[in-house]
C-alpha atoms as a printed R data frame, in Angstrom:
    type eleno elety resid chain resno      x       y       z
1   ATOM     1    CA   MET     A     1 38.210  -6.710 -76.735
2   ATOM     2    CA   ILE     A     2 40.187  -8.790 -74.574
3   ATOM     3    CA   GLU     A     3 37.200  -9.737 -72.546
4   ATOM     4    CA   ASP     A     4 35.327 -10.814 -75.665
5   ATOM     5    CA   VAL     A     5 38.202 -13.170 -76.777
6   ATOM     6    CA   LYS     A     6 38.361 -14.642 -73.247
7   ATOM     7    CA   SER     A     7 34.541 -15.280 -73.403
8   ATOM     8    CA   LEU     A     8 34.961 -17.031 -76.753
9   ATOM     9    CA   LEU     A     9 37.832 -19.269 -75.660
10  ATOM    10    CA   ALA     A    10 35.732 -20.066 -72.493
11  ATOM    11    CA   GLY     A    11 32.888 -21.082 -74.545
12  ATOM    12    CA   ALA     A    12 34.849 -23.145 -77.019
13  ATOM    13    CA   GLU     A    13 36.687 -24.748 -74.043
14  ATOM    14    CA   HIS     A    14 33.395 -25.808 -72.526
15  ATOM    15    CA   VAL     A    15 32.140 -27.289 -75.804
16  ATOM    16    CA   HIS     A    16 35.303 -29.446 -76.264
17  ATOM    17    CA   GLN     A    17 34.923 -30.656 -72.737
18  ATOM    18    CA   ILE     A    18 31.397 -31.945 -73.691
19  ATOM    19    CA   ILE     A    19 32.249 -33.172 -77.006
20  ATOM    20    CA   GLY     A    20 35.626 -34.411 -76.282
21  ATOM    21    CA   LYS     A    21 34.381 -37.076 -74.058
22  ATOM    22    CA   LYS     A    22 34.471 -40.615 -75.445
23  ATOM    23    CA   TRP     A    23 31.376 -41.642 -77.178
24  ATOM    24    CA   VAL     A    24 29.539 -38.430 -77.123
25  ATOM    25    CA   SER     A    25 29.901 -37.555 -80.847
26  ATOM    26    CA   LEU     A    26 29.105 -40.918 -81.893
27  ATOM    27    CA   ILE     A    27 25.891 -41.050 -79.814
28  ATOM    28    CA   ILE     A    28 24.992 -37.918 -81.364
29  ATOM    29    CA   HIS     A    29 25.701 -39.167 -84.771
30  ATOM    30    CA   VAL     A    30 23.427 -42.049 -84.042
31  ATOM    31    CA   LEU     A    31 20.554 -40.088 -82.639
32  ATOM    32    CA   ASN     A    32 20.597 -37.750 -85.773
33  ATOM    33    CA   ASP     A    33 18.750 -40.415 -87.433
34  ATOM    34    CA   GLY     A    34 15.747 -40.064 -85.089
35  ATOM    35    CA   PRO     A    35 14.948 -41.377 -81.635
36  ATOM    36    CA   LYS     A    36 16.232 -44.718 -80.399
37  ATOM    37    CA   ARG     A    37 15.782 -46.890 -77.489
38  ATOM    38    CA   PHE     A    38 18.551 -47.613 -74.997
39  ATOM    39    CA   SER     A    39 18.851 -51.259 -76.399
40  ATOM    40    CA   GLU     A    40 19.034 -49.702 -80.072
41  ATOM    41    CA   LEU     A    41 21.778 -47.482 -79.076
42  ATOM    42    CA   ASN     A    42 23.714 -50.254 -77.292
43  ATOM    43    CA   THR     A    43 23.344 -52.531 -80.432
44  ATOM    44    CA   MET     A    44 24.331 -49.600 -82.816
45  ATOM    45    CA   ILE     A    45 27.481 -48.742 -80.747
46  ATOM    46    CA   PRO     A    46 28.792 -52.266 -79.726
47  ATOM    47    CA   ASP     A    47 32.029 -51.407 -78.123
48  ATOM    48    CA   LEU     A    48 30.302 -48.982 -75.695
49  ATOM    49    CA   SER     A    49 29.539 -50.632 -72.361
50  ATOM    50    CA   LYS     A    50 26.009 -50.233 -70.959
51  ATOM    51    CA   ARG     A    51 27.189 -48.439 -67.913
52  ATOM    52    CA   MET     A    52 29.210 -45.963 -70.110
53  ATOM    53    CA   LEU     A    53 26.128 -45.427 -72.285
54  ATOM    54    CA   ASN     A    54 23.904 -44.659 -69.396
55  ATOM    55    CA   GLU     A    55 26.504 -42.237 -68.054
56  ATOM    56    CA   ARG     A    56 26.724 -40.230 -71.498
57  ATOM    57    CA   LEU     A    57 23.001 -40.212 -71.930
58  ATOM    58    CA   LYS     A    58 22.578 -38.520 -68.378
59  ATOM    59    CA   GLU     A    59 25.356 -36.168 -69.121
60  ATOM    60    CA   LEU     A    60 23.924 -35.263 -72.550
61  ATOM    61    CA   GLU     A    61 20.467 -34.740 -71.009
62  ATOM    62    CA   GLU     A    62 22.060 -32.626 -68.297
63  ATOM    63    CA   TYR     A    63 23.504 -30.440 -71.124
64  ATOM    64    CA   GLY     A    64 20.071 -30.065 -72.769
65  ATOM    65    CA   LEU     A    65 21.333 -31.900 -75.913
66  ATOM    66    CA   LEU     A    66 18.969 -34.860 -75.689
67  ATOM    67    CA   ILE     A    67 15.627 -35.706 -74.086
68  ATOM    68    CA   ARG     A    68 14.442 -38.902 -72.590
69  ATOM    69    CA   VAL     A    69 10.957 -40.143 -72.922
70  ATOM    70    CA   VAL     A    70  9.296 -42.832 -71.084
71  ATOM    71    CA   ILE     A    71  6.621 -44.549 -73.011
72  ATOM    72    CA   PRO     A    72  4.105 -46.296 -70.751
73  ATOM    73    CA   ASP     A    73  3.531 -49.109 -73.062
74  ATOM    74    CA   ARG     A    74  3.551 -52.839 -71.857
75  ATOM    75    CA   PRO     A    75  6.474 -53.144 -71.517
76  ATOM    76    CA   VAL     A    76  7.394 -49.784 -70.640
77  ATOM    77    CA   ARG     A    77  9.938 -48.198 -73.160
78  ATOM    78    CA   THR     A    78 12.453 -45.400 -72.954
79  ATOM    79    CA   GLU     A    79 13.439 -43.309 -75.975
80  ATOM    80    CA   TYR     A    80 16.154 -41.016 -76.579
81  ATOM    81    CA   SER     A    81 16.110 -38.080 -78.932
82  ATOM    82    CA   LEU     A    82 18.188 -34.837 -79.591
83  ATOM    83    CA   THR     A    83 16.612 -31.627 -78.813
84  ATOM    84    CA   ALA     A    84 16.949 -28.696 -81.174
85  ATOM    85    CA   LYS     A    85 20.230 -27.869 -79.275
86  ATOM    86    CA   GLY     A    86 21.545 -31.182 -79.908
87  ATOM    87    CA   GLN     A    87 20.465 -31.172 -83.562
88  ATOM    88    CA   GLU     A    88 22.171 -28.102 -84.245
89  ATOM    89    CA   LEU     A    89 25.483 -29.683 -82.589
90  ATOM    90    CA   GLY     A    90 24.918 -32.912 -84.654
91  ATOM    91    CA   GLU     A    91 24.932 -30.807 -88.065
92  ATOM    92    CA   ALA     A    92 28.137 -29.032 -86.940
93  ATOM    93    CA   LEU     A    93 29.550 -32.636 -86.127
94  ATOM    94    CA   GLY     A    94 28.531 -33.458 -89.444
95  ATOM    95    CA   HIS     A    95 30.902 -30.956 -91.130
96  ATOM    96    CA   VAL     A    96 33.661 -32.433 -89.060
97  ATOM    97    CA   GLU     A    97 32.792 -35.905 -90.377
98  ATOM    98    CA   ALA     A    98 32.801 -34.721 -93.861
99  ATOM    99    CA   TRP     A    99 36.234 -33.049 -93.234
100 ATOM   100    CA   ALA     A   100 37.356 -36.329 -91.659
101 ATOM   101    CA   LEU     A   101 36.191 -38.397 -94.726
102 ATOM   102    CA   LYS     A   102 37.976 -35.955 -96.952
103 ATOM   103    CA   TRP     A   103 41.337 -35.567 -95.189
104 ATOM   104    CA   LEU     A   104 41.830 -38.688 -92.890
């Protein structure tokens, strides 16, 4: 029983380490509407620097929450979209956003 609680707390702590990073939940929120190019993300979140956006996108890709797709058109484009795992997290964060609208 105690091991189950420890495992649950470790999982919760890991999730909070991911979504607790500045800009992560906002990036996921924006990508919930569908794939976006880097420049679109940068425009939609104007206070987020390009360097930090790039860093967060790489982290989210490493966590398996988003996928980066290079489109070999002229010019070459890169799009970012949520994976199934990222979409599910986006839905969960949507509940938090609804709570915030109601209570904050």
